[in-house]
């Protein structure tokens, strides 16, 4: 009697395929955690909201400016626009973690969760498990992070198509992209505040993301 060997998380599979350009951008984004100069706050919720408002305004300005070029040229600015907004949001997550006194335990998994939980929940569903006010952050291998980036990239490709259409009406499109970036950044902040104001436990095992 023969048995089939279960494919391990690090074995080659369809999920190990190279991510899309958006997925590759996500990988480069989370390769290094940003530092923060924010001190631990005695009123973290208020200071985190203040930081979030500033970051949202900055993201709106960046997205709106990059959405101004019209037509075909505008298509070339879609990925730089997304990357610019994500970098602002990544710094925001680090700042909120510092405000809550949790920057020292910040991990790439937490950053990915905060950035994309509201737009690609299925892609990050296995990174953080919530039990009441406690959050269990599961460590993921580089391959699993790559697979998650591929999933998020596939999901966000739909949004990129909408951004491309907006390039044909540059002024209106720029206003719309700026407004979207503002709301998107506010949602990232809300996720980060919800995560860092509770108890966080980091698990030292890999998760098989399929």
Coordinates of C-alpha atoms in Angstrom, one line a residue:
X1 CA 0.0 0.0 0.0
X2 CA 1.4 3.3 -1.0
X3 CA 0.8 6.7 0.5
X4 CA 0.9 10.1 -1.1
X5 CA 3.3 12.6 0.4
X6 CA 1.6 15.8 1.5
X7 CA 3.0 18.8 -0.3
X8 CA 4.9 21.0 2.2
X9 CA 4.5 24.8 2.4
X10 CA 7.9 25.3 0.9
X11 CA 7.5 22.8 -1.9
X12 CA 7.0 24.1 -5.5
X13 CA 3.4 24.7 -6.4
X14 CA 1.2 26.9 -8.5
X15 CA 1.2 29.4 -5.6
X16 CA 4.9 29.7 -5.8
X17 CA 4.6 31.4 -9.2
X18 CA 6.1 34.8 -9.5
X19 CA 3.7 37.5 -8.3
X20 CA 2.4 40.2 -10.7
X21 CA 4.1 43.6 -10.9
X22 CA 1.8 44.7 -8.1
X23 CA 2.7 41.7 -6.1
X24 CA 6.4 42.3 -6.7
X25 CA 5.9 45.9 -5.5
X26 CA 4.3 44.7 -2.3
X27 CA 7.3 42.4 -1.7
X28 CA 9.7 45.2 -2.1
X29 CA 7.5 47.4 0.2
X30 CA 7.6 45.0 3.1
X31 CA 11.2 44.0 2.8
X32 CA 12.3 46.5 5.5
X33 CA 10.3 47.8 8.4
X34 CA 10.5 51.6 8.9
X35 CA 11.7 53.3 12.0
X36 CA 9.5 55.8 13.9
X37 CA 10.4 58.8 16.0
X38 CA 7.0 58.8 17.7
X39 CA 7.3 58.4 21.5
X40 CA 4.9 56.1 23.4
X41 CA 1.8 58.2 24.2
X42 CA -0.2 58.5 27.3
X43 CA -3.3 59.1 25.0
X44 CA -2.5 56.8 22.1
X45 CA -5.9 56.8 20.5
X46 CA -6.0 60.6 20.2
X47 CA -2.4 60.8 19.0
X48 CA -2.9 57.9 16.5
X49 CA -5.9 59.7 15.0
X50 CA -3.9 62.9 14.7
X51 CA -1.1 61.0 12.9
X52 CA -3.6 59.3 10.7
X53 CA -5.2 62.5 9.6
X54 CA -1.8 63.9 8.5
X55 CA -0.9 60.8 6.7
X56 CA -4.2 60.6 4.9
X57 CA -3.8 64.2 3.7
X58 CA -0.3 63.4 2.5
X59 CA -1.5 60.3 0.7
X60 CA -4.3 62.2 -1.0
X61 CA -1.9 64.8 -2.3
X62 CA 0.6 62.2 -3.6
X63 CA -2.1 60.1 -5.3
X64 CA -3.8 63.2 -6.8
X65 CA -0.5 64.5 -8.2
X66 CA 0.4 61.3 -9.9
X67 CA -3.1 60.9 -11.3
X68 CA -2.8 64.1 -13.3
X69 CA -0.9 62.9 -16.4
X70 CA -3.6 62.0 -19.0
X71 CA -4.1 59.0 -21.3
X72 CA -1.4 56.5 -22.0
X73 CA 1.2 58.4 -20.0
X74 CA -1.1 58.3 -17.0
X75 CA -1.2 54.5 -17.1
X76 CA 2.5 54.5 -16.4
X77 CA 2.0 56.3 -13.1
X78 CA -0.5 53.8 -11.6
X79 CA 2.1 51.6 -9.9
X80 CA 4.2 54.5 -8.7
X81 CA 1.0 56.1 -7.3
X82 CA 0.1 52.9 -5.4
X83 CA 3.7 52.5 -4.1
X84 CA 3.8 56.1 -3.0
X85 CA 0.6 55.7 -1.0
X86 CA 1.7 52.4 0.5
X87 CA 5.0 53.9 1.7
X88 CA 3.1 56.6 3.5
X89 CA 0.8 54.0 5.0
X90 CA 3.6 51.7 6.0
X91 CA 5.2 54.6 7.9
X92 CA 1.9 55.3 9.5
X93 CA 1.6 51.8 10.7
X94 CA 5.0 52.0 12.3
X95 CA 4.2 55.4 13.9
X96 CA 0.9 54.0 15.3
X97 CA 2.8 51.0 16.7
X98 CA 5.3 53.3 18.3
X99 CA 2.5 55.5 19.8
X100 CA 1.1 52.4 21.4
X101 CA 4.6 51.3 22.6
X102 CA 4.7 48.3 20.3
X103 CA 7.2 49.3 17.6
X104 CA 9.8 46.9 19.0
X105 CA 7.6 43.9 18.3
X106 CA 6.3 45.1 14.9
X107 CA 6.7 42.4 12.2
X108 CA 6.2 42.4 8.4
X109 CA 3.1 40.3 9.0
X110 CA 1.5 43.0 11.0
X111 CA 2.3 45.7 8.4
X112 CA 0.8 43.6 5.6
X113 CA -2.3 42.9 7.7
X114 CA -2.8 46.6 8.5
X115 CA -2.2 47.8 4.9
X116 CA -4.4 45.3 3.1
X117 CA -6.9 43.8 5.5
X118 CA -9.7 46.2 4.3
X119 CA -9.0 45.7 0.6
X120 CA -7.8 42.1 0.3
X121 CA -9.0 40.4 3.5
X122 CA -8.7 36.9 1.9
X123 CA -5.1 37.5 1.1
X124 CA -4.2 38.2 4.8
X125 CA -6.7 36.1 6.5
X126 CA -4.1 33.7 7.9
X127 CA -1.7 36.3 9.3
X128 CA -3.7 37.5 12.3
X129 CA -6.3 35.6 14.3
X130 CA -8.5 37.7 16.7
X131 CA -9.8 36.3 20.0
X132 CA -11.6 39.0 21.8
X133 CA -9.1 41.8 22.4
X134 CA -6.1 39.5 21.8
X135 CA -4.4 39.2 18.4
X136 CA -2.3 36.2 17.5
X137 CA 0.1 37.1 14.7
X138 CA 1.4 34.1 12.8
X139 CA 4.9 34.1 11.4
X140 CA 5.1 33.3 7.7
X141 CA 8.1 32.0 5.8
X142 CA 9.5 34.1 2.8
X143 CA 7.6 31.7 0.4
X144 CA 4.3 32.3 2.2
X145 CA 4.8 36.0 2.3
X146 CA 5.5 35.8 -1.5
X147 CA 2.3 33.8 -2.0
X148 CA 0.3 36.4 0.0
X149 CA 1.8 39.2 -2.0
X150 CA 0.7 37.3 -5.2
X151 CA -2.8 37.0 -3.9
X152 CA -3.0 40.6 -2.8
X153 CA -1.6 41.7 -6.2
X154 CA -4.2 39.8 -8.1
X155 CA -7.0 41.4 -6.0
X156 CA -5.6 44.9 -6.4
X157 CA -5.2 44.5 -10.1
X158 CA -8.9 45.2 -10.4
X159 CA -8.4 48.5 -8.6
X160 CA -5.5 49.3 -10.9
X161 CA -7.8 48.9 -13.9
X162 CA -10.2 51.5 -12.5
X163 CA -7.3 53.8 -11.9
X164 CA -6.3 53.5 -15.5
X165 CA -9.7 54.5 -16.7
X166 CA -9.6 57.6 -14.5
X167 CA -6.4 58.7 -16.3
X168 CA -8.5 59.6 -19.4
X169 CA -10.2 62.4 -17.3
X170 CA -7.2 63.7 -15.5
X171 CA -8.5 66.5 -13.4
X172 CA -11.6 64.6 -12.2
X173 CA -9.6 61.5 -11.9
X174 CA -6.9 63.2 -9.8
X175 CA -9.6 64.4 -7.4
X176 CA -11.1 61.0 -7.2
X177 CA -7.8 59.2 -6.7
X178 CA -6.9 61.7 -4.0
X179 CA -10.1 61.2 -2.2
X180 CA -9.8 57.4 -2.4
X181 CA -6.2 57.5 -1.1
X182 CA -7.4 59.6 1.9
X183 CA -10.2 57.1 2.8
X184 CA -7.9 54.2 2.2
X185 CA -5.3 55.6 4.5
X186 CA -7.9 56.3 7.2
X187 CA -8.9 52.6 6.9
X188 CA -5.3 51.5 7.3
X189 CA -5.1 53.6 10.4
X190 CA -8.3 52.2 11.8
X191 CA -7.0 48.6 11.4
X192 CA -3.7 49.5 13.0
X193 CA -5.3 51.2 16.0
X194 CA -7.6 48.2 16.5
X195 CA -4.6 45.9 16.3
X196 CA -2.2 47.8 18.5
X197 CA -4.5 48.9 21.3
X198 CA -5.1 45.2 22.2
X199 CA -2.7 42.4 23.3
X200 CA -0.5 41.0 20.5
X201 CA 1.1 37.6 20.6
X202 CA 3.5 36.6 17.9
X203 CA 3.5 33.0 17.0
X204 CA 6.9 31.4 16.1
X205 CA 5.5 28.8 13.6
X206 CA 4.8 29.0 9.9
X207 CA 1.3 28.9 8.5
X208 CA 0.4 26.9 5.4
X209 CA -1.3 29.5 3.3
X210 CA -3.2 27.9 0.4

